Amino acid sequence: SQKIEQNSEALNIQEGKTATLTCNYTNYSPAYLQWYRQDPGRGPVFLLLIRENEKEKRKERLKVTFDTTLKQSLFHITASQPADSATYLCALDGNQFYFGTGTSLTVIP
Amino acid sequence: GAVVSQHPSWVICKSGTSVKIECRSLDFQATTMFWYRQFPKQSLMLMATSNEGSKATYEQGVEKDKFLINHASLTLSTLTVTSAHPEDSSFYICSARAASSYNEQFFGPGTRLTVL
């Protein structure tokens, strides 16, 4: 069965630094990989989607990379702000849709 | 942007009763809707996928007779938890995908179900 791991359950960084979150997967070949943000008690909010034939995608302070050989995606938030504090979920999108366990990011002022 | 609503946002019920949760896409037609369950500090677990006008496809381990899904129109899907028990207490989230989208899903705000 497929397995999705996100680097750590919690990540604390200083404001202004770049946060890097990792999503590794096995036993699956998704056509797309997506990243979502989830705040406590709320549904996830879509951030970025990257296709299997794309290496990198950017949106404002966000950058996503996708390495289908390593089966890994990296999610970067540059110039992080306290408002970026949330749980970030990666999701594999192929024949089926699977979410990772999420990484809780705290940006310290 | 695409907006998905859920109703109710929270519900408390007695064990043995049934609860219906509605999921609506407000400004687009959702050809496919998904229902997820999320326990505290865990990720979202897909329960079922429903396409308008056809029967829902349930994930392994999800009882279709307990979690009834009806996708009656392109803007409405309902999840009914029948004969609810305390272990069904969870955060239920729906999402919708439009035919014209790049495959991203638009999520509702979730429904917190507590079964006493």
PDB file of C-alpha atoms in Angstrom:
ATOM      1  CA  SER A   1       0.000   0.000   0.000  1.00  0.00           C
ATOM      2  CA  GLN A   2       1.080   3.574  -0.485  1.00  0.00           C
ATOM      3  CA  LYS A   3       2.888   5.423   2.254  1.00  0.00           C
ATOM      4  CA  ILE A   4       3.352   9.161   2.610  1.00  0.00           C
ATOM      5  CA  GLU A   5       5.690  10.720   5.139  1.00  0.00           C
ATOM      6  CA  GLN A   6       6.122  14.363   5.951  1.00  0.00           C
ATOM      7  CA  ASN A   7       9.452  15.281   7.474  1.00  0.00           C
ATOM      8  CA  SER A   8       8.501  15.984  11.015  1.00  0.00           C
ATOM      9  CA  GLU A   9       5.395  16.405  13.005  1.00  0.00           C
ATOM     10  CA  ALA A  10       6.384  19.904  14.079  1.00  0.00           C
ATOM     11  CA  LEU A  11       8.790  22.520  12.774  1.00  0.00           C
ATOM     12  CA  ASN A  12       9.719  25.779  14.514  1.00  0.00           C
ATOM     13  CA  ILE A  13      11.581  28.520  12.687  1.00  0.00           C
ATOM     14  CA  GLN A  14      12.424  32.168  13.229  1.00  0.00           C
ATOM     15  CA  GLU A  15      10.495  34.839  11.399  1.00  0.00           C
ATOM     16  CA  GLY A  16      12.169  35.835   8.145  1.00  0.00           C
ATOM     17  CA  LYS A  17      13.831  32.467   7.608  1.00  0.00           C
ATOM     18  CA  THR A  18      12.901  29.939   4.960  1.00  0.00           C
ATOM     19  CA  ALA A  19      10.798  26.996   6.077  1.00  0.00           C
ATOM     20  CA  THR A  20      11.365  23.742   4.204  1.00  0.00           C
ATOM     21  CA  LEU A  21       8.886  20.901   4.514  1.00  0.00           C
ATOM     22  CA  THR A  22       9.437  17.457   3.049  1.00  0.00           C
ATOM     23  CA  CYS A  23       7.003  14.964   1.627  1.00  0.00           C
ATOM     24  CA  ASN A  24       8.251  11.476   0.769  1.00  0.00           C
ATOM     25  CA  TYR A  25       6.148   8.715  -0.679  1.00  0.00           C
ATOM     26  CA  THR A  26       6.446   5.073  -1.653  1.00  0.00           C
ATOM     27  CA  ASN A  27       4.491   2.553  -3.683  1.00  0.00           C
ATOM     28  CA  TYR A  28       2.715   5.136  -5.775  1.00  0.00           C
ATOM     29  CA  SER A  29       3.200   7.190  -8.919  1.00  0.00           C
ATOM     30  CA  PRO A  30       0.990  10.252  -8.661  1.00  0.00           C
ATOM     31  CA  ALA A  31       0.224  12.336 -11.695  1.00  0.00           C
ATOM     32  CA  TYR A  32       0.082  15.386  -9.448  1.00  0.00           C
ATOM     33  CA  LEU A  33       1.269  16.370  -6.027  1.00  0.00           C
ATOM     34  CA  GLN A  34      -0.546  19.052  -4.109  1.00  0.00           C
ATOM     35  CA  TRP A  35       0.137  21.086  -0.980  1.00  0.00           C
ATOM     36  CA  TYR A  36      -2.537  22.349   1.367  1.00  0.00           C
ATOM     37  CA  ARG A  37      -2.625  24.505   4.460  1.00  0.00           C
ATOM     38  CA  GLN A  38      -4.894  23.602   7.361  1.00  0.00           C
ATOM     39  CA  ASP A  39      -5.629  25.779  10.357  1.00  0.00           C
ATOM     40  CA  PRO A  40      -7.028  24.230  13.568  1.00  0.00           C
ATOM     41  CA  GLY A  41     -10.670  23.241  13.250  1.00  0.00           C
ATOM     42  CA  ARG A  42     -10.826  24.230   9.584  1.00  0.00           C
ATOM     43  CA  GLY A  43     -10.783  22.419   6.281  1.00  0.00           C
ATOM     44  CA  PRO A  44      -7.610  22.383   4.181  1.00  0.00           C
ATOM     45  CA  VAL A  45      -6.941  25.219   1.761  1.00  0.00           C
ATOM     46  CA  PHE A  46      -5.293  24.494  -1.573  1.00  0.00           C
ATOM     47  CA  LEU A  47      -1.897  26.146  -2.099  1.00  0.00           C
ATOM     48  CA  LEU A  48      -0.042  24.643  -5.013  1.00  0.00           C
ATOM     49  CA  LEU A  49      -0.204  21.773  -7.469  1.00  0.00           C
ATOM     50  CA  ILE A  50       2.760  20.376  -9.365  1.00  0.00           C
ATOM     51  CA  ARG A  51       2.579  17.850 -12.165  1.00  0.00           C
ATOM     52  CA  GLU A  52       4.820  14.817 -12.510  1.00  0.00           C
ATOM     53  CA  ASN A  53       6.609  16.360 -15.478  1.00  0.00           C
ATOM     54  CA  GLU A  54       7.319  19.619 -13.641  1.00  0.00           C
ATOM     55  CA  LYS A  55      10.399  20.107 -11.497  1.00  0.00           C
ATOM     56  CA  GLU A  56       9.443  23.295  -9.726  1.00  0.00           C
ATOM     57  CA  LYS A  57       6.476  25.584  -9.231  1.00  0.00           C
ATOM     58  CA  ARG A  58       6.378  28.989  -7.541  1.00  0.00           C
ATOM     59  CA  LYS A  59       3.647  31.187  -6.161  1.00  0.00           C
ATOM     60  CA  GLU A  60       4.601  34.372  -4.338  1.00  0.00           C
ATOM     61  CA  ARG A  61       6.675  33.240  -1.310  1.00  0.00           C
ATOM     62  CA  LEU A  62       5.947  29.565  -1.923  1.00  0.00           C
ATOM     63  CA  LYS A  63       8.030  27.142  -3.939  1.00  0.00           C
ATOM     64  CA  VAL A  64       7.430  23.455  -4.545  1.00  0.00           C
ATOM     65  CA  THR A  65       9.758  20.931  -6.113  1.00  0.00           C
ATOM     66  CA  PHE A  66       8.854  17.451  -7.267  1.00  0.00           C
ATOM     67  CA  ASP A  67      11.402  14.688  -7.827  1.00  0.00           C
ATOM     68  CA  THR A  68       9.660  11.585  -9.144  1.00  0.00           C
ATOM     69  CA  THR A  69      12.919   9.622  -9.042  1.00  0.00           C
ATOM     70  CA  LEU A  70      13.450  10.276  -5.352  1.00  0.00           C
ATOM     71  CA  LYS A  71       9.678  10.200  -4.790  1.00  0.00           C
ATOM     72  CA  GLN A  72       9.947  13.420  -2.886  1.00  0.00           C
ATOM     73  CA  SER A  73       8.497  16.907  -2.846  1.00  0.00           C
ATOM     74  CA  LEU A  74       9.917  19.883  -1.013  1.00  0.00           C
ATOM     75  CA  PHE A  75       7.764  22.817   0.018  1.00  0.00           C
ATOM     76  CA  HIS A  76       9.485  26.109   0.805  1.00  0.00           C
ATOM     77  CA  ILE A  77       8.108  29.248   2.408  1.00  0.00           C
ATOM     78  CA  THR A  78      10.557  32.123   2.072  1.00  0.00           C
ATOM     79  CA  ALA A  79      10.620  35.180   4.349  1.00  0.00           C
ATOM     80  CA  SER A  80       8.345  33.321   6.748  1.00  0.00           C
ATOM     81  CA  GLN A  81       5.868  35.226   8.875  1.00  0.00           C
ATOM     82  CA  PRO A  82       3.988  34.303  12.065  1.00  0.00           C
ATOM     83  CA  ALA A  83       0.816  34.191   9.942  1.00  0.00           C
ATOM     84  CA  ASP A  84       2.321  31.235   8.082  1.00  0.00           C
ATOM     85  CA  SER A  85       1.977  29.150  11.236  1.00  0.00           C
ATOM     86  CA  ALA A  86      -0.333  26.242  10.392  1.00  0.00           C
ATOM     87  CA  THR A  87      -0.297  22.574   9.477  1.00  0.00           C
ATOM     88  CA  TYR A  88       0.809  21.862   5.929  1.00  0.00           C
ATOM     89  CA  LEU A  89      -0.360  18.731   4.147  1.00  0.00           C
ATOM     90  CA  CYS A  90       0.952  17.163   0.995  1.00  0.00           C
ATOM     91  CA  ALA A  91      -1.396  15.090  -1.103  1.00  0.00           C
ATOM     92  CA  LEU A  92      -0.764  12.584  -3.852  1.00  0.00           C
ATOM     93  CA  ASP A  93      -3.177  12.731  -6.740  1.00  0.00           C
ATOM     94  CA  GLY A  94      -3.250   9.878  -9.193  1.00  0.00           C
ATOM     95  CA  ASN A  95      -5.853   7.195  -9.592  1.00  0.00           C
ATOM     96  CA  GLN A  96      -6.639   7.891  -5.960  1.00  0.00           C
ATOM     97  CA  PHE A  97      -6.028  10.774  -3.610  1.00  0.00           C
ATOM     98  CA  TYR A  98      -3.970  10.430  -0.430  1.00  0.00           C
ATOM     99  CA  PHE A  99      -2.970  12.958   2.203  1.00  0.00           C
ATOM    100  CA  GLY A 100       0.210  12.958   4.214  1.00  0.00           C
ATOM    101  CA  THR A 101       0.139  13.239   7.989  1.00  0.00           C
ATOM    102  CA  GLY A 102       1.019  16.909   7.928  1.00  0.00           C
ATOM    103  CA  THR A 103       3.728  19.093   9.411  1.00  0.00           C
ATOM    104  CA  SER A 104       2.828  21.699  12.000  1.00  0.00           C
ATOM    105  CA  LEU A 105       4.826  24.851  11.295  1.00  0.00           C
ATOM    106  CA  THR A 106       5.319  27.552  13.910  1.00  0.00           C
ATOM    107  CA  VAL A 107       7.007  30.789  12.886  1.00  0.00           C
ATOM    108  CA  ILE A 108       8.429  32.522  15.927  1.00  0.00           C
ATOM    109  CA  PRO A 109       8.401  36.350  15.900  1.00  0.00           C
TER     110      PRO A 109
ATOM    111  CA  GLY B   1     -12.451  31.498  -5.813  1.00  0.00           C
ATOM    112  CA  ALA B   2     -14.404  28.297  -5.477  1.00  0.00           C
ATOM    113  CA  VAL B   3     -16.343  28.055  -2.225  1.00  0.00           C
ATOM    114  CA  VAL B   4     -17.606  24.937  -0.532  1.00  0.00           C
ATOM    115  CA  SER B   5     -19.886  25.108   2.472  1.00  0.00           C
ATOM    116  CA  GLN B   6     -20.837  22.498   5.031  1.00  0.00           C
ATOM    117  CA  HIS B   7     -23.794  22.381   7.348  1.00  0.00           C
ATOM    118  CA  PRO B   8     -23.887  22.056  10.241  1.00  0.00           C
ATOM    119  CA  SER B   9     -20.477  23.208  11.419  1.00  0.00           C
ATOM    120  CA  TRP B  10     -20.874  21.176  14.582  1.00  0.00           C
ATOM    121  CA  VAL B  11     -23.401  18.720  15.931  1.00  0.00           C
ATOM    122  CA  ILE B  12     -23.851  16.802  19.146  1.00  0.00           C
ATOM    123  CA  CYS B  13     -26.127  13.779  19.113  1.00  0.00           C
ATOM    124  CA  LYS B  14     -27.064  10.812  21.244  1.00  0.00           C
ATOM    125  CA  SER B  15     -25.751   7.361  20.518  1.00  0.00           C
ATOM    126  CA  GLY B  16     -28.016   5.454  18.139  1.00  0.00           C
ATOM    127  CA  THR B  17     -29.346   8.470  16.286  1.00  0.00           C
ATOM    128  CA  SER B  18     -28.581   9.458  12.691  1.00  0.00           C
ATOM    129  CA  VAL B  19     -26.928  12.668  11.602  1.00  0.00           C
ATOM    130  CA  LYS B  20     -26.940  14.262   8.159  1.00  0.00           C
ATOM    131  CA  ILE B  21     -24.178  16.554   6.975  1.00  0.00           C
ATOM    132  CA  GLU B  22     -24.589  18.679   3.855  1.00  0.00           C
ATOM    133  CA  CYS B  23     -21.838  19.767   1.504  1.00  0.00           C
ATOM    134  CA  ARG B  24     -22.534  22.427  -1.114  1.00  0.00           C
ATOM    135  CA  SER B  25     -20.435  23.973  -3.838  1.00  0.00           C
ATOM    136  CA  LEU B  26     -21.619  27.572  -3.912  1.00  0.00           C
ATOM    137  CA  ASP B  27     -20.236  28.995  -7.116  1.00  0.00           C
ATOM    138  CA  PHE B  28     -19.319  26.057  -9.303  1.00  0.00           C
ATOM    139  CA  GLN B  29     -20.617  22.694 -10.380  1.00  0.00           C
ATOM    140  CA  ALA B  30     -18.914  19.828  -8.639  1.00  0.00           C
ATOM    141  CA  THR B  31     -18.752  16.719 -10.765  1.00  0.00           C
ATOM    142  CA  THR B  32     -17.021  14.869  -7.966  1.00  0.00           C
ATOM    143  CA  MET B  33     -17.262  15.268  -4.222  1.00  0.00           C
ATOM    144  CA  PHE B  34     -15.164  13.611  -1.570  1.00  0.00           C
ATOM    145  CA  TRP B  35     -15.813  12.886   2.078  1.00  0.00           C
ATOM    146  CA  TYR B  36     -12.986  12.731   4.589  1.00  0.00           C
ATOM    147  CA  ARG B  37     -12.714  12.025   8.284  1.00  0.00           C
ATOM    148  CA  GLN B  38     -10.014  13.479  10.460  1.00  0.00           C
ATOM    149  CA  PHE B  39      -9.229  12.414  14.013  1.00  0.00           C
ATOM    150  CA  PRO B  40      -7.252  14.718  16.319  1.00  0.00           C
ATOM    151  CA  LYS B  41      -3.641  15.220  15.252  1.00  0.00           C
ATOM    152  CA  GLN B  42      -4.095  12.880  12.291  1.00  0.00           C
ATOM    153  CA  SER B  43      -4.333  13.493   8.612  1.00  0.00           C
ATOM    154  CA  LEU B  44      -7.445  13.360   6.496  1.00  0.00           C
ATOM    155  CA  MET B  45      -8.648   9.893   5.644  1.00  0.00           C
ATOM    156  CA  LEU B  46     -10.694   9.540   2.491  1.00  0.00           C
ATOM    157  CA  MET B  47     -13.977   7.815   3.209  1.00  0.00           C
ATOM    158  CA  ALA B  48     -15.690   7.890  -0.167  1.00  0.00           C
ATOM    159  CA  THR B  49     -15.834   9.498  -3.560  1.00  0.00           C
ATOM    160  CA  SER B  50     -19.120  10.420  -5.129  1.00  0.00           C
ATOM    161  CA  ASN B  51     -20.023  11.486  -8.626  1.00  0.00           C
ATOM    162  CA  GLU B  52     -23.261  13.229  -9.333  1.00  0.00           C
ATOM    163  CA  GLY B  53     -26.038  10.821 -10.174  1.00  0.00           C
ATOM    164  CA  SER B  54     -24.146   7.636  -9.385  1.00  0.00           C
ATOM    165  CA  LYS B  55     -23.381   5.543  -6.341  1.00  0.00           C
ATOM    166  CA  ALA B  56     -20.487   6.525  -4.122  1.00  0.00           C
ATOM    167  CA  THR B  57     -17.247   4.580  -4.127  1.00  0.00           C
ATOM    168  CA  TYR B  58     -16.186   3.748  -0.588  1.00  0.00           C
ATOM    169  CA  GLU B  59     -12.644   3.237   0.641  1.00  0.00           C
ATOM    170  CA  GLN B  60     -11.685  -0.051   2.172  1.00  0.00           C
ATOM    171  CA  GLY B  61     -12.875  -0.358   5.744  1.00  0.00           C
ATOM    172  CA  VAL B  62     -15.633   2.243   5.427  1.00  0.00           C
ATOM    173  CA  GLU B  63     -19.102   0.785   5.915  1.00  0.00           C
ATOM    174  CA  LYS B  64     -21.380   2.011   3.174  1.00  0.00           C
ATOM    175  CA  ASP B  65     -24.500   1.099   5.133  1.00  0.00           C
ATOM    176  CA  LYS B  66     -23.341   3.202   8.040  1.00  0.00           C
ATOM    177  CA  PHE B  67     -22.128   6.204   6.086  1.00  0.00           C
ATOM    178  CA  LEU B  68     -24.766   6.930   3.472  1.00  0.00           C
ATOM    179  CA  ILE B  69     -23.719   9.306   0.735  1.00  0.00           C
ATOM    180  CA  ASN B  70     -26.070  10.970  -1.700  1.00  0.00           C
ATOM    181  CA  HIS B  71     -24.787  13.200  -4.493  1.00  0.00           C
ATOM    182  CA  ALA B  72     -28.157  14.411  -5.684  1.00  0.00           C
ATOM    183  CA  SER B  73     -27.042  17.355  -7.772  1.00  0.00           C
ATOM    184  CA  LEU B  74     -23.936  19.047  -9.106  1.00  0.00           C
ATOM    185  CA  THR B  75     -23.878  21.342  -6.091  1.00  0.00           C
ATOM    186  CA  LEU B  76     -24.985  19.134  -3.198  1.00  0.00           C
ATOM    187  CA  SER B  77     -23.748  15.983  -1.521  1.00  0.00           C
ATOM    188  CA  THR B  78     -24.919  14.652   1.818  1.00  0.00           C
ATOM    189  CA  LEU B  79     -23.325  12.273   4.295  1.00  0.00           C
ATOM    190  CA  THR B  80     -25.595  10.536   6.780  1.00  0.00           C
ATOM    191  CA  VAL B  81     -24.009   8.813   9.731  1.00  0.00           C
ATOM    192  CA  THR B  82     -26.561   6.191  10.720  1.00  0.00           C
ATOM    193  CA  SER B  83     -26.903   4.795  14.224  1.00  0.00           C
ATOM    194  CA  ALA B  84     -24.016   6.912  15.388  1.00  0.00           C
ATOM    195  CA  HIS B  85     -21.751   5.700  18.183  1.00  0.00           C
ATOM    196  CA  PRO B  86     -19.149   7.559  20.258  1.00  0.00           C
ATOM    197  CA  GLU B  87     -16.350   6.154  18.105  1.00  0.00           C
ATOM    198  CA  ASP B  88     -17.879   7.986  15.131  1.00  0.00           C
ATOM    199  CA  SER B  89     -17.058  11.285  16.814  1.00  0.00           C
ATOM    200  CA  SER B  90     -14.696  13.044  14.467  1.00  0.00           C
ATOM    201  CA  PHE B  91     -14.159  15.976  12.145  1.00  0.00           C
ATOM    202  CA  TYR B  92     -15.874  15.308   8.802  1.00  0.00           C
ATOM    203  CA  ILE B  93     -14.713  17.320   5.820  1.00  0.00           C
ATOM    204  CA  CYS B  94     -16.039  17.341   2.294  1.00  0.00           C
ATOM    205  CA  SER B  95     -14.323  18.567  -0.817  1.00  0.00           C
ATOM    206  CA  ALA B  96     -15.451  19.205  -4.340  1.00  0.00           C
ATOM    207  CA  ARG B  97     -13.737  19.079  -7.669  1.00  0.00           C
ATOM    208  CA  ALA B  98     -14.966  20.848 -10.767  1.00  0.00           C
ATOM    209  CA  ALA B  99     -14.643  19.342 -14.190  1.00  0.00           C
ATOM    210  CA  SER B 100     -12.715  22.387 -15.335  1.00  0.00           C
ATOM    211  CA  SER B 101     -10.253  22.430 -12.438  1.00  0.00           C
ATOM    212  CA  TYR B 102      -6.627  21.357 -12.573  1.00  0.00           C
ATOM    213  CA  ASN B 103      -7.496  18.579 -10.156  1.00  0.00           C
ATOM    214  CA  GLU B 104      -7.296  20.690  -7.036  1.00  0.00           C
ATOM    215  CA  GLN B 105      -9.993  20.020  -4.514  1.00  0.00           C
ATOM    216  CA  PHE B 106     -11.861  22.775  -2.731  1.00  0.00           C
ATOM    217  CA  PHE B 107     -12.584  21.897   0.852  1.00  0.00           C
ATOM    218  CA  GLY B 108     -15.472  22.750   3.073  1.00  0.00           C
ATOM    219  CA  PRO B 109     -14.867  24.112   6.580  1.00  0.00           C
ATOM    220  CA  GLY B 110     -15.647  20.770   8.186  1.00  0.00           C
ATOM    221  CA  THR B 111     -18.275  19.455  10.591  1.00  0.00           C
ATOM    222  CA  ARG B 112     -17.379  18.480  14.132  1.00  0.00           C
ATOM    223  CA  LEU B 113     -19.526  15.500  15.190  1.00  0.00           C
ATOM    224  CA  THR B 114     -19.710  14.500  18.832  1.00  0.00           C
ATOM    225  CA  VAL B 115     -21.697  11.416  19.738  1.00  0.00           C
ATOM    226  CA  LEU B 116     -22.584  11.090  23.409  1.00  0.00           C
TER     227      LEU B 116
END
